[in-house]
XYZ file of C-alpha atoms in Angstrom:
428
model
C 90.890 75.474 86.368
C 93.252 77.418 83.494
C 97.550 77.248 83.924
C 99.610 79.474 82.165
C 102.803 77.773 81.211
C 105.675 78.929 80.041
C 109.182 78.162 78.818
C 111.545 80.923 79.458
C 114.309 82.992 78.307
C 112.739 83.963 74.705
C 113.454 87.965 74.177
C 110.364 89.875 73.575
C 110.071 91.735 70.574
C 107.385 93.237 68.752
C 104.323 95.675 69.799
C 101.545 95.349 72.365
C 98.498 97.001 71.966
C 98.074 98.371 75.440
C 94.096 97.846 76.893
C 91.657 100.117 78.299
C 92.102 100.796 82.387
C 90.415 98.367 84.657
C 90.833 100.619 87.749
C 89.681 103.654 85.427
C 86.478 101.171 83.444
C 84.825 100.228 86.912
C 84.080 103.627 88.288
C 82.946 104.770 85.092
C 80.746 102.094 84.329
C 79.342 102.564 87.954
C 79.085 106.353 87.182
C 76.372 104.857 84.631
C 73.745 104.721 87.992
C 74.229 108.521 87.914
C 71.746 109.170 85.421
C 68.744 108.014 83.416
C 70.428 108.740 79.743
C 73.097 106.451 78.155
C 76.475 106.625 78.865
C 78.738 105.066 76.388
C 82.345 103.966 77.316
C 84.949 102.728 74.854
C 88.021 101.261 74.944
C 86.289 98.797 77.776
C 88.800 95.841 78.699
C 87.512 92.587 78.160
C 88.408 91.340 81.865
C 86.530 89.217 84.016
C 86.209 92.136 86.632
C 84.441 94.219 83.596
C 81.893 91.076 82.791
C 81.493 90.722 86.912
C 80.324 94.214 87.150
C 77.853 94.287 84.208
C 76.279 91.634 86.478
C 75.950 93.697 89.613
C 75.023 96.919 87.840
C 72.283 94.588 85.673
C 70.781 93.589 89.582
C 70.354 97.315 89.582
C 68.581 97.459 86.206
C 71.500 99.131 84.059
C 71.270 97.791 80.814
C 74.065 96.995 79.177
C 75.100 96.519 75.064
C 78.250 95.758 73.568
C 78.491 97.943 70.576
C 80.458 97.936 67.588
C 84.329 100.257 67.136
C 83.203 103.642 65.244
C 85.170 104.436 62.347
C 88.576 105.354 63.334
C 88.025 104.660 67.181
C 91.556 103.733 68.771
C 91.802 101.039 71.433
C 91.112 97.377 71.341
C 88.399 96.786 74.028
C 84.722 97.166 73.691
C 82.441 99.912 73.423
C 80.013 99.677 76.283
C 76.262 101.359 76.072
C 74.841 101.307 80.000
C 71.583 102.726 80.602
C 70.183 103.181 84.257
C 66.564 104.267 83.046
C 64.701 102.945 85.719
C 66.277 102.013 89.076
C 65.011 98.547 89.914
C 67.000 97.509 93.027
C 69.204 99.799 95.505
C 70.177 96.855 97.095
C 73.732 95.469 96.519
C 73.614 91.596 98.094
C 76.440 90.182 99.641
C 77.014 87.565 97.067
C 77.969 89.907 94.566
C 79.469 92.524 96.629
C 82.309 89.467 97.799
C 83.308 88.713 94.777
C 84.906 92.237 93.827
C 85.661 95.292 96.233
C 85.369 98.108 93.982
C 80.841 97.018 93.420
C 80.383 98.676 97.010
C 81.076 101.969 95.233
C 77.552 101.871 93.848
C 76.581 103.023 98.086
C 77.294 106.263 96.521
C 75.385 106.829 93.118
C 73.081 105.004 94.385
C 72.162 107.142 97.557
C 72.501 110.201 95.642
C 70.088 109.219 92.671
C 67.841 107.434 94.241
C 68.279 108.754 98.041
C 68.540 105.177 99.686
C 71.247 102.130 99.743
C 71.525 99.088 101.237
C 74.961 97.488 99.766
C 76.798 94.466 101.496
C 79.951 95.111 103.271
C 83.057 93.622 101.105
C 84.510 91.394 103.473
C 88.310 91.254 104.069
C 90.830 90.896 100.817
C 93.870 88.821 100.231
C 96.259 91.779 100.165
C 94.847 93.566 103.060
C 91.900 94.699 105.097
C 90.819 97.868 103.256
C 87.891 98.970 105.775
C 84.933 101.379 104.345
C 85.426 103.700 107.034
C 86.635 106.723 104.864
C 83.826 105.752 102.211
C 80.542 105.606 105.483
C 82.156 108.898 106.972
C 82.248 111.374 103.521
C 78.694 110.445 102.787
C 78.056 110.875 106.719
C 79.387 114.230 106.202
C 77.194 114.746 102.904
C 74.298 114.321 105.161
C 73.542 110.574 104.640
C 71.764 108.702 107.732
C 73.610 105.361 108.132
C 73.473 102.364 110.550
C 75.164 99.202 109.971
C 72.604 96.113 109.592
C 73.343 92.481 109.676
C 76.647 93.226 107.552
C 75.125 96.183 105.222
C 75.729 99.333 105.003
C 72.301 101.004 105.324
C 72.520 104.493 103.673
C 69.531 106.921 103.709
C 68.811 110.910 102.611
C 65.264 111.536 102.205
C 65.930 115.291 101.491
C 68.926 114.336 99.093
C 72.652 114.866 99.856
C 74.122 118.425 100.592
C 77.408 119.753 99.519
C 80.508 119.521 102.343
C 83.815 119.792 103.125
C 85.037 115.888 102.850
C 88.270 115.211 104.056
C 90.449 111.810 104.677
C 92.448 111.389 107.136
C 94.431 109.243 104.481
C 94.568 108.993 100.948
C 91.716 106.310 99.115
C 90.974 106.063 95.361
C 88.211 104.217 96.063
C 86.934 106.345 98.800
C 87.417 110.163 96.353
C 85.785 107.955 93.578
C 82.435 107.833 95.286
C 82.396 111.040 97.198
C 83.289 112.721 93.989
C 80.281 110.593 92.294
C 77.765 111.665 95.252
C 78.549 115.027 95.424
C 77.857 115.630 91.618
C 73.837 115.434 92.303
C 74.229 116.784 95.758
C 72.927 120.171 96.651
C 75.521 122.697 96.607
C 79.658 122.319 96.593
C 81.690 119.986 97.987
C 85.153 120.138 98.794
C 87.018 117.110 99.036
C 90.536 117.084 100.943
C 93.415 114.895 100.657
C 91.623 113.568 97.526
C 93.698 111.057 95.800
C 95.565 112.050 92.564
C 95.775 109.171 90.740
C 94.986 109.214 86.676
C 91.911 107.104 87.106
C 90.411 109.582 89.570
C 90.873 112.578 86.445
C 89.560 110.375 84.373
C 86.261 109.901 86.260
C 86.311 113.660 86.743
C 86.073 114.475 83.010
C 83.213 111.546 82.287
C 81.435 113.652 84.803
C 81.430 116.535 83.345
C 80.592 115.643 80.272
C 77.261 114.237 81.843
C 76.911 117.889 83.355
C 78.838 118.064 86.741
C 81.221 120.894 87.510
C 84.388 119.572 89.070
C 87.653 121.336 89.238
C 91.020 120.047 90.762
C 90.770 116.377 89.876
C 94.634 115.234 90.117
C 95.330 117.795 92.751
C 94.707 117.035 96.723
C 91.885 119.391 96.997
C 89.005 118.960 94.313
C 85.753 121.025 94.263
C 82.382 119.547 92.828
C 79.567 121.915 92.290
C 76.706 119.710 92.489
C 73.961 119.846 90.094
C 70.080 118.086 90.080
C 70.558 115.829 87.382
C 73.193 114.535 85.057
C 72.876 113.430 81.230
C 74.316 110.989 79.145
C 77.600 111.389 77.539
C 80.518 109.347 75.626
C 83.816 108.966 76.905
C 86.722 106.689 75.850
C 88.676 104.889 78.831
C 92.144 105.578 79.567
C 95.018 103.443 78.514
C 96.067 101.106 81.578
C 99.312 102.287 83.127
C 99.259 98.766 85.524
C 99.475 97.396 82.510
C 101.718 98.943 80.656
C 104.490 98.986 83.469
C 103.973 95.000 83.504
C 104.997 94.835 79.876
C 107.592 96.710 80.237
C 108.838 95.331 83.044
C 108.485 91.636 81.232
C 110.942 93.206 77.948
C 113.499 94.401 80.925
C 113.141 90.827 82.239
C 113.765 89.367 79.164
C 115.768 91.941 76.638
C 114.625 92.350 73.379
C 112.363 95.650 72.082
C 109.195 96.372 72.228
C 106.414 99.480 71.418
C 103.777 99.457 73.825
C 101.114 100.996 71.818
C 99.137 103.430 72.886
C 100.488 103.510 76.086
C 100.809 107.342 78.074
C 104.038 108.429 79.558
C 102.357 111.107 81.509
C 100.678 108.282 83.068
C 103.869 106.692 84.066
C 106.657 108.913 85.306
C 108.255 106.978 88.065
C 108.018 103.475 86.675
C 109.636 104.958 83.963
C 112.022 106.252 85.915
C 112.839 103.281 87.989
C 112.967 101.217 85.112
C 115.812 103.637 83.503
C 117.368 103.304 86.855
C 117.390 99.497 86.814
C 118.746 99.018 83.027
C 116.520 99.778 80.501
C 115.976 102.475 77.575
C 113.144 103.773 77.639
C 111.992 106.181 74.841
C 108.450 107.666 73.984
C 106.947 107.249 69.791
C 104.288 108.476 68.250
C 102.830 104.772 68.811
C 103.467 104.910 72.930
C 106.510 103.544 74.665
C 109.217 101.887 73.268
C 111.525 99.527 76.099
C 114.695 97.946 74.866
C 117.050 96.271 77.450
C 120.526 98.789 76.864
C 122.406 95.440 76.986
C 124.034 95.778 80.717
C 123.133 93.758 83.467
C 120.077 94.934 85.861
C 121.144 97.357 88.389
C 119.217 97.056 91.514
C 117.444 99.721 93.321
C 115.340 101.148 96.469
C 111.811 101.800 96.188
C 108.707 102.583 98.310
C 105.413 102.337 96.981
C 103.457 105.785 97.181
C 99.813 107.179 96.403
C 100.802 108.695 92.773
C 102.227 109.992 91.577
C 104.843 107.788 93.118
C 105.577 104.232 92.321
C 102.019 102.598 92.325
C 101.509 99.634 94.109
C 100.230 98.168 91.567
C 103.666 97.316 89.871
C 105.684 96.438 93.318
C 105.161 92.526 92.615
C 106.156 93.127 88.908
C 109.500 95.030 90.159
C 110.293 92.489 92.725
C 110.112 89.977 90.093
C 112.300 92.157 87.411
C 114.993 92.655 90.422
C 115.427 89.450 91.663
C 117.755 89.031 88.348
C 119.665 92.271 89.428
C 123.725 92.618 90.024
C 123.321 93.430 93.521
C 120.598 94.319 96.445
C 117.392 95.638 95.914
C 114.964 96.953 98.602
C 111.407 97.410 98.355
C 109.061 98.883 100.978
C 105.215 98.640 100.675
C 103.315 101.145 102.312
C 99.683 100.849 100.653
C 98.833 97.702 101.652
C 99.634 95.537 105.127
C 99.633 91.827 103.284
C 100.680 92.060 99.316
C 104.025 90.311 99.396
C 102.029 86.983 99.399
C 104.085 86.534 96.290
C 107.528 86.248 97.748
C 106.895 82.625 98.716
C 106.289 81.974 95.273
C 109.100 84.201 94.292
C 111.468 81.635 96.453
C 110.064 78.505 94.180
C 111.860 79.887 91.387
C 114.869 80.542 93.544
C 114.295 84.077 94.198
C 116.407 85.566 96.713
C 114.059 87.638 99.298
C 113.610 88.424 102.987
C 111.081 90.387 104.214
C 111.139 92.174 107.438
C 107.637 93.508 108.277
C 106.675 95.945 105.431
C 110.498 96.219 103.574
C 111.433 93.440 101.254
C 115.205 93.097 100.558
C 115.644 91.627 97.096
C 119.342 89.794 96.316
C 120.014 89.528 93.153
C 120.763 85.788 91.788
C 122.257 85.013 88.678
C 119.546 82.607 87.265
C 116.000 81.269 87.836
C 114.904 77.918 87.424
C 111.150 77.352 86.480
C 108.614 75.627 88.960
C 104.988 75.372 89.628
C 103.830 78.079 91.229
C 100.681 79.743 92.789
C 99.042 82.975 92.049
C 97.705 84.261 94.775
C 96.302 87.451 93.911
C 96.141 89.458 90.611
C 99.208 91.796 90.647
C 101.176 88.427 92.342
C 100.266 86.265 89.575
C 101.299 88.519 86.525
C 104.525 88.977 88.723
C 105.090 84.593 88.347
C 104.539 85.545 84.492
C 107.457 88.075 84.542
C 109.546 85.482 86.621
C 108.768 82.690 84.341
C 109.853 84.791 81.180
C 113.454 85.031 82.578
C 113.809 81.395 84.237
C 115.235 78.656 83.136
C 112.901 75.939 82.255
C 109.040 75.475 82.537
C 106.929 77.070 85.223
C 103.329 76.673 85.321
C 101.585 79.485 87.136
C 98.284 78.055 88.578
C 95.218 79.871 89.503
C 95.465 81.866 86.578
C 91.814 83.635 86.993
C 93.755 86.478 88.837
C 95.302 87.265 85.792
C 91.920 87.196 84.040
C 90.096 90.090 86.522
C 92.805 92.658 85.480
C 94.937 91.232 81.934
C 93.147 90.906 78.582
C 94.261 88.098 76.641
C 98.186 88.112 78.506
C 99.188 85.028 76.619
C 98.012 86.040 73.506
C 100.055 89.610 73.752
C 103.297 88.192 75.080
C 102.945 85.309 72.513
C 103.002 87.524 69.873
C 106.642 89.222 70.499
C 108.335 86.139 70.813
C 107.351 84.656 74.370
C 107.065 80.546 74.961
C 103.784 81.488 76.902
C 100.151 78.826 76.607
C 97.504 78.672 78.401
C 96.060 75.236 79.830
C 92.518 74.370 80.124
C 91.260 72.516 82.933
């Protein structure tokens, strides 16, 4: 099994090309199932999440080519051609299904293409329970038939889906994802309520309508889909990865030094930019993307709570943690997405982090060095957060179960290795 190890306290300096969103790439590719025409995607991440879902979506008969960059095409990652022709399976099998959350979303392209599902229940997750509810009761109220069977979700509409007013009770990106997806080729308009906001979701929103949906409101609360019988092909380039991009720049406030995250979106990013300002760090927007340069101060420490967006994502709240456990002073952190996803703090505490958590508030003393360790990833957004630690302790620390980092980071050592970091990778 691959280590990352590193030797810290290099300053990063430099550029880093910033890589096509994974939480944006998997709905689209799953959007794919949608139609019978080719959609092609570009600006794909080459993660092992991406490569895991070409495998489910292949069980389903989507064909799937790597192409070739176009002339002038920005973005590193791949240009994906998927091509649901024929429907060969509408069954999602549990095997797959465990081994990443976001494949159940095919329940709802599925059901509305082809008018039937079967697709394995996910199971529980390291950083929380995340139940389906929200996902079974929008295509309940979309007029889908379904009964739970030996731990699948059995979806049926033999006269197709109709249009509805959808809302949640709370706020799910994966749950507006596939209601949004459903009610594109279901009869009539849908109104979805309490719909999350989140880039990712108006990015989906736009692929659709270039393969022929009507939707209006994506990034608001309230979005209306005019469904329509059938949907084309189209080509649509992913959006850069804001999860990413706030880990970078997190890392340069970790370390000092000055770096342009290219192609990076501030509109993407406003309050990680803004906490990051807060904490100690200049933060400008180029032509190329971001530029982050430590203002030479110490870190200033600050109070957070992780919020749907456009608040601070939680996403970045292991990064922070990790940034702030350097900071003059007493940080404080509360998580309110999900119930388990400070697994990291342990960790955290190797490198002689400063943290106590009292049910879902971390409070964060700041300590006036690090010392490097081995340490354990535990999940993905917790092991990029050992990366950030390691990069501003003294000493070697080898982060271990590094295939976290591969399901959401492309090529992590090979970007921070470039502006200056003392970052390898070991194979098993």
């Amino acid at each position: 099994m691959d280590r990352i190890r590193i030797v810290g306290g290099n300053r990063l300096n430099g550029s880093i090309a910033i890589s096509g969103a994974k939480n944006a790439a998997l709905p689209l590719m799953i959007a794919s199932l949608l139609t019978d025409e080719t959609l092609t995607l570009e600006n794909v991440p080459r993660l092992a999440d991406v490569a895991m879902l070409k495998r489910i979506l292949g069980n389903h008969g989507v064909d799937c080519m790597v192409m070739g960059k176009r002339p002038g095409q920005n973005g590193s990652g791949e240009t994906l051609q998927l091509s649901a022709r024929e429907i060969v399976d509408t069954e999602a099998p549990y095997d797959l299904v465990s081994r990443m959350r976001a494949s159940f979303w095919v329940i709802g392209p599925l059901l509305a293409r082809m008018r039937e599902a079967r697709v394995s229940l996910p199971g529980g997750c390291a950083i929380g329970t995340r139940p389906v509810d929200f996902f079974i009761d929008a295509l309940k109220t979309l007029g889908a038939d379904i009964d739970i069977e030996s731990g699948y979700v059995v979806a049926r509409a033999p006269k197709g889906l109709r249009g509805a007013r959808v809302r949640f009770p709370r706020v799910s990106v994966g749950a507006t994802h596939v209601a949004m997806m459903a009610a594109s080729l279901a009869k009539g308009e849908t109104v979805i309520e309490n719909a999350a906001r989140e880039p990712e979701i108006v990015d989906l929103a736009a692929c659709l309508t270039k393969m022929g949906a009507e939707i209006s409101g994506a990034g608001t609360a309230t979005i209306h889909v005019q469904g329509t019988e059938r949907l084309t092909g189209a080509r649509h380039p992913v959006l850069p990865d804001r999860i990413e991009t706030g880990t970078y720049a997190f890392a340069v406030a970790m370390t000092g030094g000055d770096v342009v995250l290219e192609g990076a979106s501030e509109s993407l990013l406003g309050e990680p930019l803004r906490v990051l300002s807060e904490i100690g760090a200049d933060v400008d927007v180029t032509n190329e993307g971001i530029r982050v340069r430590r203002n030479g101060h110490g870190l200033s420490p600050v109070e957070v709570t992780t919020e749907p967006f456009p608040g601070f994502p939680t996403d970045l709240q292991a990064q922070l943690m990790a940034l702030v456990t350097r900071a003059d002073g007493t940080s404080h952190i509360r998580e309110t997405i999900f119930e388990n996803r400070f697994m990291h703090v342990q960790e955290l505490a190797r490198l002689g982090a400063d943290i106590h958590l009292d049910g879902q508030v971390a409070t964060v003393k700041g300590v006036g060095r690090l010392k490097g360790a081995p340490v354990m990833a535990t999940d993905l957004r917790a092991s990029v957060s050992l990366v950030i630690a390691g990069l501003g302790a003294e000493g070697e620390t080898i982060v271990n179960r590094v295939y976290h980092l591969d399901r959401g980071f492309e090529r992590i050592e090979d970007k921070l290795g470039a502006c200056g970091a003392a970052i390898e990778r070991l194979s098993a």
